[in-house]
PDB file of C-alpha atoms in Angstrom:
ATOM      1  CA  UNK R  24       6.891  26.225  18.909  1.00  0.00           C
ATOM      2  CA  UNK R  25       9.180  27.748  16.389  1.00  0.00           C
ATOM      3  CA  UNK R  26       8.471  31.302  15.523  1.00  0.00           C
ATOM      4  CA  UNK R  27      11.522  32.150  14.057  1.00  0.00           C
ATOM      5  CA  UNK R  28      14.757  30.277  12.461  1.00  0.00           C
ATOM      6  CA  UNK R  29      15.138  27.465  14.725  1.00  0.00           C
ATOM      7  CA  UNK R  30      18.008  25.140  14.545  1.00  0.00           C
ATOM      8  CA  UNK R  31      18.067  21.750  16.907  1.00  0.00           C
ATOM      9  CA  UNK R  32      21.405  19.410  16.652  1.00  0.00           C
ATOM     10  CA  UNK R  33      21.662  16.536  18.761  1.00  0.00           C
ATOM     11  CA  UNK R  34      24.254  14.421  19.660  1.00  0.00           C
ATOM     12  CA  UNK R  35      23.223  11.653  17.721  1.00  0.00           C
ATOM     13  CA  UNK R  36      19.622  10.312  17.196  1.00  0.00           C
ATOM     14  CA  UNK R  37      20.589   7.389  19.721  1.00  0.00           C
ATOM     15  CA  UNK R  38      21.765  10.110  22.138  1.00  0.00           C
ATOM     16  CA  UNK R  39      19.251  12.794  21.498  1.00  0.00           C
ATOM     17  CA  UNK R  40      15.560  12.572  22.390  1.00  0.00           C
ATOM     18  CA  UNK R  41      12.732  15.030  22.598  1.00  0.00           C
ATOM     19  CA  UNK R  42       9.210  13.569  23.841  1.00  0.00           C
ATOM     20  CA  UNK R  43       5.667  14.944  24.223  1.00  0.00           C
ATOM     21  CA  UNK R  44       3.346  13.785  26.281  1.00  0.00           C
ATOM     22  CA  UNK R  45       0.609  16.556  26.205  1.00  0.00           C
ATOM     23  CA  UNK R  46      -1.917  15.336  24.078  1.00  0.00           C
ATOM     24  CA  UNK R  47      -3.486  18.460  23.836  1.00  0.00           C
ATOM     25  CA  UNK R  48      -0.339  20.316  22.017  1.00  0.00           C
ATOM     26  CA  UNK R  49      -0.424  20.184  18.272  1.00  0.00           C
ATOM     27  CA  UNK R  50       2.485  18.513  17.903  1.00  0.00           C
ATOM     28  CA  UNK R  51       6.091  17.725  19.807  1.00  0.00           C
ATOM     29  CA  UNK R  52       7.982  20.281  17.676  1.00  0.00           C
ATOM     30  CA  UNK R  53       5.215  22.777  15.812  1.00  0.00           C
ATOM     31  CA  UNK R  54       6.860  25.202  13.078  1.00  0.00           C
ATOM     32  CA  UNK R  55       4.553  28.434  12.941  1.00  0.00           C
ATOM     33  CA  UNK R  56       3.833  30.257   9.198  1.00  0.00           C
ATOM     34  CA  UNK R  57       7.197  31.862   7.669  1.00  0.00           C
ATOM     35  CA  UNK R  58       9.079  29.830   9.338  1.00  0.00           C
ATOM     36  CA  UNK R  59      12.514  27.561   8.968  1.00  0.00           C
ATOM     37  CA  UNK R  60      13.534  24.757  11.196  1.00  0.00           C
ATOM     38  CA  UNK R  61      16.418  23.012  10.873  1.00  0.00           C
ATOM     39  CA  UNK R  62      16.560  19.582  12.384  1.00  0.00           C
ATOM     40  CA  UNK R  63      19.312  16.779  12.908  1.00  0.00           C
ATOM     41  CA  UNK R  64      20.815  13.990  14.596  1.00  0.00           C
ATOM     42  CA  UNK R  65      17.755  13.685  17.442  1.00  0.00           C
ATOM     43  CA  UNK R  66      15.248  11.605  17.803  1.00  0.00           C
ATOM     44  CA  UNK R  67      11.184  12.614  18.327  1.00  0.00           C
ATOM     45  CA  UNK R  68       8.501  11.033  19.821  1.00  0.00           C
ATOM     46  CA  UNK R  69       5.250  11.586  21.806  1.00  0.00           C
ATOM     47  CA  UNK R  70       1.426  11.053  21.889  1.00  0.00           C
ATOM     48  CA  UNK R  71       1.096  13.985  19.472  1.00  0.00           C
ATOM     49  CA  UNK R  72       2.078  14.618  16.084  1.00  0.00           C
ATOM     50  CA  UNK R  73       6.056  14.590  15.714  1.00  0.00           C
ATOM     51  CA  UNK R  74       5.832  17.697  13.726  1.00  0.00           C
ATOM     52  CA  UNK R  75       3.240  20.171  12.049  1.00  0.00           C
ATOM     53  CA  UNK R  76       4.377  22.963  10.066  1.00  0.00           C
ATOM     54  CA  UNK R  77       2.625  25.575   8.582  1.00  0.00           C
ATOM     55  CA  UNK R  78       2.518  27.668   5.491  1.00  0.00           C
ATOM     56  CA  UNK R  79       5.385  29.433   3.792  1.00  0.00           C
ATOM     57  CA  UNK R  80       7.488  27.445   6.437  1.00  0.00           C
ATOM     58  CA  UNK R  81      10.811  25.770   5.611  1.00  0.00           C
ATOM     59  CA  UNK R  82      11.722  22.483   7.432  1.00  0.00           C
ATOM     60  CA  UNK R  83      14.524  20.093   7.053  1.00  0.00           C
ATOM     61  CA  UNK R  84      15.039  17.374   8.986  1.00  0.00           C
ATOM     62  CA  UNK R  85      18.511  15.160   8.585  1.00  0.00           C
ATOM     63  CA  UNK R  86      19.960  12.437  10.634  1.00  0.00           C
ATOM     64  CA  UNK R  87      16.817  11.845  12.715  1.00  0.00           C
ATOM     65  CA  UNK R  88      14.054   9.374  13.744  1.00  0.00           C
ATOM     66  CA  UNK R  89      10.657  10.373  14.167  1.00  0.00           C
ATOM     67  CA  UNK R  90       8.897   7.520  15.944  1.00  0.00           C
ATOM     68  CA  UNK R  91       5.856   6.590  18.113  1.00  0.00           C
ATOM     69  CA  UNK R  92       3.819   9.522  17.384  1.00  0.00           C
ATOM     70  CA  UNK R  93       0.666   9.148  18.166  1.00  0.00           C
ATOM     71  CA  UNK R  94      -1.451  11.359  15.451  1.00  0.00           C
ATOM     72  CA  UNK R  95       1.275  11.211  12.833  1.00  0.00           C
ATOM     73  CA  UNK R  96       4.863  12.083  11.498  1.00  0.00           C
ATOM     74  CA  UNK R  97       4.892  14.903   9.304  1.00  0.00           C
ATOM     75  CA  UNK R  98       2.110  17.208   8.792  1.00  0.00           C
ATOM     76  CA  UNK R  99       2.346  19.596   6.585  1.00  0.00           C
ATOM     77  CA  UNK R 100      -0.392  22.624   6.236  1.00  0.00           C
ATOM     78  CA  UNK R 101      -3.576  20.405   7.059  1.00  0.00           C
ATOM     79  CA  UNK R 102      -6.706  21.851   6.114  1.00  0.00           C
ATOM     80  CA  UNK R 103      -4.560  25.384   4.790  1.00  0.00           C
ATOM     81  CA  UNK R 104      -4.681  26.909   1.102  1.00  0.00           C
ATOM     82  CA  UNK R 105      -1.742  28.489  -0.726  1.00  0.00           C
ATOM     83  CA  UNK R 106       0.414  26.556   1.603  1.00  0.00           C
ATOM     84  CA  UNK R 107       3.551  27.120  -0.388  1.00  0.00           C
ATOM     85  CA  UNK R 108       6.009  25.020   2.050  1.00  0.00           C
ATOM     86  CA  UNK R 109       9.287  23.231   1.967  1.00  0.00           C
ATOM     87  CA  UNK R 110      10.286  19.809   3.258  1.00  0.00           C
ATOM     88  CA  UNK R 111      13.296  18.285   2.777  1.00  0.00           C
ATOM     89  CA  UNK R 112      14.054  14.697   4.871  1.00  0.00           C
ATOM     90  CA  UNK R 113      17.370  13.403   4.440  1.00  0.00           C
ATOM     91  CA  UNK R 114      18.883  10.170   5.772  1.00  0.00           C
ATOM     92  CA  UNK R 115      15.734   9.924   8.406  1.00  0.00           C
ATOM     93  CA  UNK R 116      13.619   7.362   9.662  1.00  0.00           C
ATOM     94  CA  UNK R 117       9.677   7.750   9.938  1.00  0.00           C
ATOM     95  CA  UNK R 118       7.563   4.915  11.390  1.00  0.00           C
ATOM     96  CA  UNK R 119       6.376   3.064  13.625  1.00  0.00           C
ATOM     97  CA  UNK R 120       3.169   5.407  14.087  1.00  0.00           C
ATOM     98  CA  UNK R 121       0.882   4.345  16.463  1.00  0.00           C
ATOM     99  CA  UNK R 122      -2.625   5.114  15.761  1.00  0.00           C
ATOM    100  CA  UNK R 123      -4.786   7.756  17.268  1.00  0.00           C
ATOM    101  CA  UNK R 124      -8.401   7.430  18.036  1.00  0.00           C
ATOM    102  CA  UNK R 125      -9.141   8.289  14.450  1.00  0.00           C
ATOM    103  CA  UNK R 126      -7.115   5.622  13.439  1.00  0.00           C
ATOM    104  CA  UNK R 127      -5.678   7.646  11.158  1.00  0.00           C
ATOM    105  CA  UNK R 128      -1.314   7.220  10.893  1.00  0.00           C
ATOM    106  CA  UNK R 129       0.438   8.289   8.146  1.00  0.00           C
ATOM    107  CA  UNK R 130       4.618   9.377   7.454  1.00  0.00           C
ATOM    108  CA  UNK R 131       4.355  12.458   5.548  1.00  0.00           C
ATOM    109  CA  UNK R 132       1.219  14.196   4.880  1.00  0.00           C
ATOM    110  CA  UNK R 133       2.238  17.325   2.495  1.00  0.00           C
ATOM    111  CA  UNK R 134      -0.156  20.209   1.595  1.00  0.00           C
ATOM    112  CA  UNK R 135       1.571  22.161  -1.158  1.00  0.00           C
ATOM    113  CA  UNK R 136       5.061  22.978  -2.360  1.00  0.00           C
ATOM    114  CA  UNK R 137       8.476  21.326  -2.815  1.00  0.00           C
ATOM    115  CA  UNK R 138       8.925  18.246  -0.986  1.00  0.00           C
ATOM    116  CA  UNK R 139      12.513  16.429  -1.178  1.00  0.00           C
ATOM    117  CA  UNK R 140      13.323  12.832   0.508  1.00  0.00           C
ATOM    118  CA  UNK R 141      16.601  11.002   0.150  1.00  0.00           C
ATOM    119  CA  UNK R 142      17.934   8.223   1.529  1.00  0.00           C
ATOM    120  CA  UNK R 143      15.252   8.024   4.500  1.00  0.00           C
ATOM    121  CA  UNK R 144      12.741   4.640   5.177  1.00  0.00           C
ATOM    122  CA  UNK R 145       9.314   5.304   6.127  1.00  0.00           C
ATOM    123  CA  UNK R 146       7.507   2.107   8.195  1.00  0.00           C
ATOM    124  CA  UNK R 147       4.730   1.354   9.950  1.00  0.00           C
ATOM    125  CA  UNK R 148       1.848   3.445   9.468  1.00  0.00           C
ATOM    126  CA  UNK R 149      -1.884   2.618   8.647  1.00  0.00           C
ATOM    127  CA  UNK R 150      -3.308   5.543   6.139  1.00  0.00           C
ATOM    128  CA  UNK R 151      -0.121   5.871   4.047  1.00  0.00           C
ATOM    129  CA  UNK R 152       3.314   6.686   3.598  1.00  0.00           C
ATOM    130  CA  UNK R 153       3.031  10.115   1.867  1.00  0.00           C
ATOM    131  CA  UNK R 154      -0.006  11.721   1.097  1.00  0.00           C
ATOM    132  CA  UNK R 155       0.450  15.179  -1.657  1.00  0.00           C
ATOM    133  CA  UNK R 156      -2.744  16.362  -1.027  1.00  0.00           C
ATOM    134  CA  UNK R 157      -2.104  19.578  -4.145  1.00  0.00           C
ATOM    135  CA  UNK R 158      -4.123  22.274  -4.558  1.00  0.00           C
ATOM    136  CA  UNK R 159      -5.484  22.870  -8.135  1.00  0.00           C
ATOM    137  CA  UNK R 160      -3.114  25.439 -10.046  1.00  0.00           C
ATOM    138  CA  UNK R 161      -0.680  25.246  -7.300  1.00  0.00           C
ATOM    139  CA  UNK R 162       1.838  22.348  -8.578  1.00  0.00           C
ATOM    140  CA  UNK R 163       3.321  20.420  -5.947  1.00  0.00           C
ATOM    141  CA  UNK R 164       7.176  19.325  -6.832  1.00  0.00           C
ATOM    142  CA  UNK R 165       8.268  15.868  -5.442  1.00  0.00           C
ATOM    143  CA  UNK R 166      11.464  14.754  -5.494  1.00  0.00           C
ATOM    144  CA  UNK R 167      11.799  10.812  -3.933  1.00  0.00           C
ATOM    145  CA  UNK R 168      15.678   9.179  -4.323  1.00  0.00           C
ATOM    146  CA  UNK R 169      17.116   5.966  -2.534  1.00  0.00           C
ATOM    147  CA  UNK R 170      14.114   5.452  -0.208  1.00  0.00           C
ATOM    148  CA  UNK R 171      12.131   3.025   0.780  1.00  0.00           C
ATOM    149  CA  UNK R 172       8.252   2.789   2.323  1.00  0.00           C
ATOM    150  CA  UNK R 173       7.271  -0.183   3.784  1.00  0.00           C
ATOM    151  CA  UNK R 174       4.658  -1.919   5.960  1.00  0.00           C
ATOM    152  CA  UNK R 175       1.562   0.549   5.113  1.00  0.00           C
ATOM    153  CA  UNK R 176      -1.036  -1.786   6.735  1.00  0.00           C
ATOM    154  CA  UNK R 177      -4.599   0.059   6.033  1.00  0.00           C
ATOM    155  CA  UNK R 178      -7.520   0.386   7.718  1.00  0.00           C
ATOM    156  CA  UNK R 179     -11.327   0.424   8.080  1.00  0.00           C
ATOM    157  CA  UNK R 180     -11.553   3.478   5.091  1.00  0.00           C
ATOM    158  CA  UNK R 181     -10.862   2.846   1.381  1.00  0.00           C
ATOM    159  CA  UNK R 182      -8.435   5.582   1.338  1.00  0.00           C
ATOM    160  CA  UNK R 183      -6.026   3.846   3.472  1.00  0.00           C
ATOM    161  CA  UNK R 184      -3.001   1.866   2.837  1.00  0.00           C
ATOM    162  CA  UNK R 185      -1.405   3.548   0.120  1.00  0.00           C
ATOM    163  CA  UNK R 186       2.422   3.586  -0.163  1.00  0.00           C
ATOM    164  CA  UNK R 187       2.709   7.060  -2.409  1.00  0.00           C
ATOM    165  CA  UNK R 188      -0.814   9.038  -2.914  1.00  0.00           C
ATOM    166  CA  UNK R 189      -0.835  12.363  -4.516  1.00  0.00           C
ATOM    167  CA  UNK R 190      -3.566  14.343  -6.397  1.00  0.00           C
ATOM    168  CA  UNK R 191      -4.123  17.791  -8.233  1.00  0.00           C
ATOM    169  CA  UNK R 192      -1.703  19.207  -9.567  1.00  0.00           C
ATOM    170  CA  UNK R 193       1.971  17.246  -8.990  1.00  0.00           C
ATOM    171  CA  UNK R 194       5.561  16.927 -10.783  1.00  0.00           C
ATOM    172  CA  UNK R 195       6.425  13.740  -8.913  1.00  0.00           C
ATOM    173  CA  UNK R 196      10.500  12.119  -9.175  1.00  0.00           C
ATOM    174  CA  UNK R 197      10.294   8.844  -7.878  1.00  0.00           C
ATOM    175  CA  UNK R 198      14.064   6.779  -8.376  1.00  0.00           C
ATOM    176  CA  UNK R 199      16.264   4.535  -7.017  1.00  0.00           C
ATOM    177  CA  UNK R 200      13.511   3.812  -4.085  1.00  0.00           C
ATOM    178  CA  UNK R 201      10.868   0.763  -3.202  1.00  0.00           C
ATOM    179  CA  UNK R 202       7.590   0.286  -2.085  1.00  0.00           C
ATOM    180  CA  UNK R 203       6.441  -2.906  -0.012  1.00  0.00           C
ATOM    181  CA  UNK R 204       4.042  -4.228   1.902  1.00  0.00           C
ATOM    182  CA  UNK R 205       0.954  -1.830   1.422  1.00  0.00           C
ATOM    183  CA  UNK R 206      -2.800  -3.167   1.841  1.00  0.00           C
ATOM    184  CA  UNK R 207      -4.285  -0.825  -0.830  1.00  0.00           C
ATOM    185  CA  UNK R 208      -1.489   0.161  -3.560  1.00  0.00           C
ATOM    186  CA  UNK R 209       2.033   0.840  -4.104  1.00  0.00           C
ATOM    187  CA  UNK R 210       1.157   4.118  -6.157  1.00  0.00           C
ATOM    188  CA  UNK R 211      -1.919   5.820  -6.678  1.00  0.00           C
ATOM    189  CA  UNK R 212      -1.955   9.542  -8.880  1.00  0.00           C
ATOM    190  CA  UNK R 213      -5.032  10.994  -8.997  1.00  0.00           C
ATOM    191  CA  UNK R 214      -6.390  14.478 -10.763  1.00  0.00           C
ATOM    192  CA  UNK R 215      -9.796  15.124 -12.607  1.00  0.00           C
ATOM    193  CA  UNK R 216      -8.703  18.899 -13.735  1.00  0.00           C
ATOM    194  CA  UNK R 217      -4.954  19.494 -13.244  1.00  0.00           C
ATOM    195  CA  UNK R 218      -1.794  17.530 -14.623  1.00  0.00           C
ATOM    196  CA  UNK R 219       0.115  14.697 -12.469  1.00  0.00           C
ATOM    197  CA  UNK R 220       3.225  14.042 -14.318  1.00  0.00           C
ATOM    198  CA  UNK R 221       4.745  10.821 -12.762  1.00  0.00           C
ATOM    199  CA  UNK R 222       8.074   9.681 -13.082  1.00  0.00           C
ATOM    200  CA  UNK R 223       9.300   6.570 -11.582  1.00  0.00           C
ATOM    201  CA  UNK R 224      13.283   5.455 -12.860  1.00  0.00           C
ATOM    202  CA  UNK R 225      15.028   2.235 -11.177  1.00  0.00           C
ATOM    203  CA  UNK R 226      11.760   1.720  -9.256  1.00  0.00           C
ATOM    204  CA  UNK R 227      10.747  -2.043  -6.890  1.00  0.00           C
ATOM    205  CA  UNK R 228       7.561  -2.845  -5.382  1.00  0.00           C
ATOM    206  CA  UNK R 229       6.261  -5.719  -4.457  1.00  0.00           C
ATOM    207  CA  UNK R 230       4.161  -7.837  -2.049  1.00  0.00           C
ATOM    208  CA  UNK R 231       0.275  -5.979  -1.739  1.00  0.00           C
ATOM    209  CA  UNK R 232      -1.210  -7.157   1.515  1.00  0.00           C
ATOM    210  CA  UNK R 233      -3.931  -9.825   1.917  1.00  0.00           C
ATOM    211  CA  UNK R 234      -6.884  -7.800   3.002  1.00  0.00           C
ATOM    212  CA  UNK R 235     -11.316  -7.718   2.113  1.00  0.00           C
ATOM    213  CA  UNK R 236     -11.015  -4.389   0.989  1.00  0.00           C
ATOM    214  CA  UNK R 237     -10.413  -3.206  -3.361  1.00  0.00           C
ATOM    215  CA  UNK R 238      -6.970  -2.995  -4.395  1.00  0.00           C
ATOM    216  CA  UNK R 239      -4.236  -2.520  -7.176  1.00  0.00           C
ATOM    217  CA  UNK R 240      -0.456  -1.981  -7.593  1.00  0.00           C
ATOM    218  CA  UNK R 241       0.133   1.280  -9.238  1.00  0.00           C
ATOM    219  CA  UNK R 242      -2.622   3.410  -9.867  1.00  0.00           C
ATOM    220  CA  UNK R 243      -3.092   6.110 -12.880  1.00  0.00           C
ATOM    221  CA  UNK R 244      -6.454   7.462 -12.590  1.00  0.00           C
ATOM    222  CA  UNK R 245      -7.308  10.487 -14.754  1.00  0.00           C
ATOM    223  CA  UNK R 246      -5.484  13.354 -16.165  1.00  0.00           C
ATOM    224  CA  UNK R 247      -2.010  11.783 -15.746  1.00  0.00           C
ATOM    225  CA  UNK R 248       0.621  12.120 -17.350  1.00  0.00           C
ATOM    226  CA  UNK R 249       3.390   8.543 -16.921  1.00  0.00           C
ATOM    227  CA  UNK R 250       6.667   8.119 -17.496  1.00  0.00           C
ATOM    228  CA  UNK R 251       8.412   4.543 -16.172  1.00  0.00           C
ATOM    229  CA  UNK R 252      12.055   3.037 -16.847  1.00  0.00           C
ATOM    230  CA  UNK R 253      13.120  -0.072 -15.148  1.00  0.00           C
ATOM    231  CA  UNK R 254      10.207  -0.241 -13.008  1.00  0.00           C
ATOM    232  CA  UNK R 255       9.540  -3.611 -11.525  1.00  0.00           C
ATOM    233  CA  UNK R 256       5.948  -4.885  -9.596  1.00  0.00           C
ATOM    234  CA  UNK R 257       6.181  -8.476  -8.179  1.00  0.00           C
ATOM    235  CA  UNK R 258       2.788 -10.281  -6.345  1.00  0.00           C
ATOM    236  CA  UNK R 259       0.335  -7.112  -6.180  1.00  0.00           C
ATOM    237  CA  UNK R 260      -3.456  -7.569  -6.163  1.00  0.00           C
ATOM    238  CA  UNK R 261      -5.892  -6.162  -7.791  1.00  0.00           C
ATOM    239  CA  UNK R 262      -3.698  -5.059 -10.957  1.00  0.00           C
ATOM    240  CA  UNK R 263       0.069  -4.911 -11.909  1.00  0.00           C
ATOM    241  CA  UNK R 264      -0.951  -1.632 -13.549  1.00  0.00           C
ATOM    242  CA  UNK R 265      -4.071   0.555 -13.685  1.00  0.00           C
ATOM    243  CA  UNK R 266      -4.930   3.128 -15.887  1.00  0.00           C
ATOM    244  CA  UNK R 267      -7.971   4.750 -16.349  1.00  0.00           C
ATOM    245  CA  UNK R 268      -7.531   8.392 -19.250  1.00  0.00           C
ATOM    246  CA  UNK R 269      -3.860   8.592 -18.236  1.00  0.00           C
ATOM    247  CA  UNK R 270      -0.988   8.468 -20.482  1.00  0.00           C
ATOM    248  CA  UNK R 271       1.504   6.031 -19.676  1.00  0.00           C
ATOM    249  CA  UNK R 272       5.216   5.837 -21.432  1.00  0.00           C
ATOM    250  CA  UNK R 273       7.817   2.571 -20.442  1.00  0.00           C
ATOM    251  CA  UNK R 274      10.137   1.190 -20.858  1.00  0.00           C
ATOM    252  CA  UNK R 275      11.998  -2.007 -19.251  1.00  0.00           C
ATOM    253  CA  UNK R 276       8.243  -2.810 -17.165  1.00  0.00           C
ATOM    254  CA  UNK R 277       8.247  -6.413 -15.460  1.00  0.00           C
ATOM    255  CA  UNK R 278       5.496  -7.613 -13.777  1.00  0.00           C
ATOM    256  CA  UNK R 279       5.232 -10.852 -11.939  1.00  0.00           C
ATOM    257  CA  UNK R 280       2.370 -12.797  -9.771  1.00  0.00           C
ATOM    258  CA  UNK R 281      -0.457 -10.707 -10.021  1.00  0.00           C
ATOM    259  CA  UNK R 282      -3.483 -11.801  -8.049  1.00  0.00           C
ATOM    260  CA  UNK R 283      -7.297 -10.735  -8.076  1.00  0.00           C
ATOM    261  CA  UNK R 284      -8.547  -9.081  -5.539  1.00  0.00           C
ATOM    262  CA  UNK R 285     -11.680 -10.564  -5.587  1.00  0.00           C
ATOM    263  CA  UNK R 286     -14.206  -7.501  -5.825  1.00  0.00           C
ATOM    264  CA  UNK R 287     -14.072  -7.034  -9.940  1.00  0.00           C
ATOM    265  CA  UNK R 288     -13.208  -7.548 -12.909  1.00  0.00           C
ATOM    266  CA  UNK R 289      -9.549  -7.454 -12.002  1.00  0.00           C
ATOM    267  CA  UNK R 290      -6.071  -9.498 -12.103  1.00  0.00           C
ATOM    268  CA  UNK R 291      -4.429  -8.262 -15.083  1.00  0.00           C
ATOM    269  CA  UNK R 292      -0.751  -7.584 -15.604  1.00  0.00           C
ATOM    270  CA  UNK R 293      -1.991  -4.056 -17.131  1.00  0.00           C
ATOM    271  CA  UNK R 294      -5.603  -2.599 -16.904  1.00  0.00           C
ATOM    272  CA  UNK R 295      -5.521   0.150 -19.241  1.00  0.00           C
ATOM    273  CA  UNK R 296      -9.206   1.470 -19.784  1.00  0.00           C
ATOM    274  CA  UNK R 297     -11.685   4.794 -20.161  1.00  0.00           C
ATOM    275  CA  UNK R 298      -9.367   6.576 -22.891  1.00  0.00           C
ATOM    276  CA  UNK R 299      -5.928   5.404 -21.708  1.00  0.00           C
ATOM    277  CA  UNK R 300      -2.945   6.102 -24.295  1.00  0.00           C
ATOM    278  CA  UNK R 301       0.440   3.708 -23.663  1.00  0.00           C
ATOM    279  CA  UNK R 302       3.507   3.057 -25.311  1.00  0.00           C
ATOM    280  CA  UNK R 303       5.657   0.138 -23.791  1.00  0.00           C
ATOM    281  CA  UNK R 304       8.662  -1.108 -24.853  1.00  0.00           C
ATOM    282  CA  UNK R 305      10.340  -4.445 -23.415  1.00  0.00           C
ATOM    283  CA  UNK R 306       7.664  -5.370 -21.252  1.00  0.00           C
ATOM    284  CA  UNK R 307       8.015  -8.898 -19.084  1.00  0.00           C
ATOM    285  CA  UNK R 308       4.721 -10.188 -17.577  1.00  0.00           C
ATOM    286  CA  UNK R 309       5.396 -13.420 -15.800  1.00  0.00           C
ATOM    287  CA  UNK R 310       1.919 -14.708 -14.109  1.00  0.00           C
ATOM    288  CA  UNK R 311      -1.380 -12.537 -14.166  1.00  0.00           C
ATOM    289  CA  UNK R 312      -4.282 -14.805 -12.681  1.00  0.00           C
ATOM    290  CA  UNK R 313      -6.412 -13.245 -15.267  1.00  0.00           C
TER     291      UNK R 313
END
């Protein structure tokens, strides 16, 4: 546990490893409220969480790999309100999560506050990639740059298998990163009362898994807010693009081999319905079953 500022170097993540195998600790490294960890060139694993931090805490993690954790990667102030946190994950790898009983696995699940990533990969999980959970009137700031999430496989629930999920209130960066291989979506913003602004600039996905359960590509539902530029989808299901009462601004948009999922009225390059406002320029949309 980390109580105060706590600073772990390793001697390379190769060289370096801390493991947990009480499965009745929280976590293998747990960062109490108020507090800063600083974490780098180690790796984690164990049949807990690799790390839980709570609010007003500060956490960076650089260098590392954070594998083979049982109940998850990162966990940011589950279940807490007016978590106020930061997270910053640079050149780190995240994955390969097994599942718990819950069968629940996710990379980064991240209450409220500023969360940075840059030039990390997170892979192999089953609920999603990163979750921004919000909290209404508390905007969560997301900065994502040359990173990549991949192989989000999903689950028995509907809320699994998303690459990027965030809701409430959000001021999300996405650029220079890709999304691949998810069973439910590449993106999905969600928000009923508070703005999601969405930005996504030199921005790949592609390939939505084959599964029985309702999908689509990128997902705008509500009180959103979108800006894209050279964004490029190739062979989701379910939808290229969904809006339902967002906004959506773009520019340079391709979309190729989009597939029905089977459960609706679905298929389309762009669904854009309930209220939806968009301005496109140079849009390419290069087979859309429907």
């Amino acid at each position: 546990k980390a109580d105060q500022h706590l600073h772990i170097s390793g001697n390379g993540a190769e060289n370096s490893l801390i493991v947990c195998r009480d499965e009745e600790r929280e976590a293998v490294i747990e960062v109490l409220p108020d507090t800063e960890l600083v974490l780098e060139n180690i790796s984690i694993s164990g049949s807990v969480r690799c790390i839980l931090a709570a609010k007003g805490s500060k956490t960076r993690i650089e260098k590392s790999v954070l594998s083979h954790c049982k109940k998850g990667g990162i966990n940011i102030c589950p279940d807490e309100a007016g978590c106020r946190a930061d997270l910053s994950v640079i050149n780190t790898f995240i994955g390969d999560i097994d599942e718990a009983l819950s069968g629940i696995s996710y990379g980064i699940s991240f209450g409220n506050g500023s969360l940075k990533i840059s030039g990390s990969e997170i892979s192999g999980v089953n609920s999603f990639g990163i979750a921004v959970w919000g909290e209404e009137e508390n905007l969560n700031k997301v900065e994502i740059e040359n990173s990549v999430i991949t192989s989000v496989f999903g689950g028995l629930r509907s809320y699994e298998g998303h690459g990027f999920y965030a809701e409430n209130s959000a001021d999300v960066v996405i650029k220079k990163s890709s999304i691949s291989d998810t069973a439910t979506s590449f993106i999905m913003v969600s928000s009923d009362n508070d703005e999601i602004k969405l930005q996504l600039i030199d921005f790949n996905a592609e390939n939505m898994l084959e599964t029985g359960e309702e999908q689509g590509g990128i997902v705008l539902d509500g009180n959103v807010n979108a800006c894209f530029n050279k964004v490029a989808l190739e062979n989701s299901r379910g939808n290229g693009v969904f809006s339902r009462g967002a906004v959506l601004y773009a520019e340079d948009l391709s979309v190729k081999s989009v597939f029905s999922d089977g459960l609706g009225e679905n298929g389309f390059a762009l669904q854009l319905v309930d209220g939806s406002e968009s301005f496109i320029r140079r849009l390419s949309v290069n087979s859309a079953e429907k």
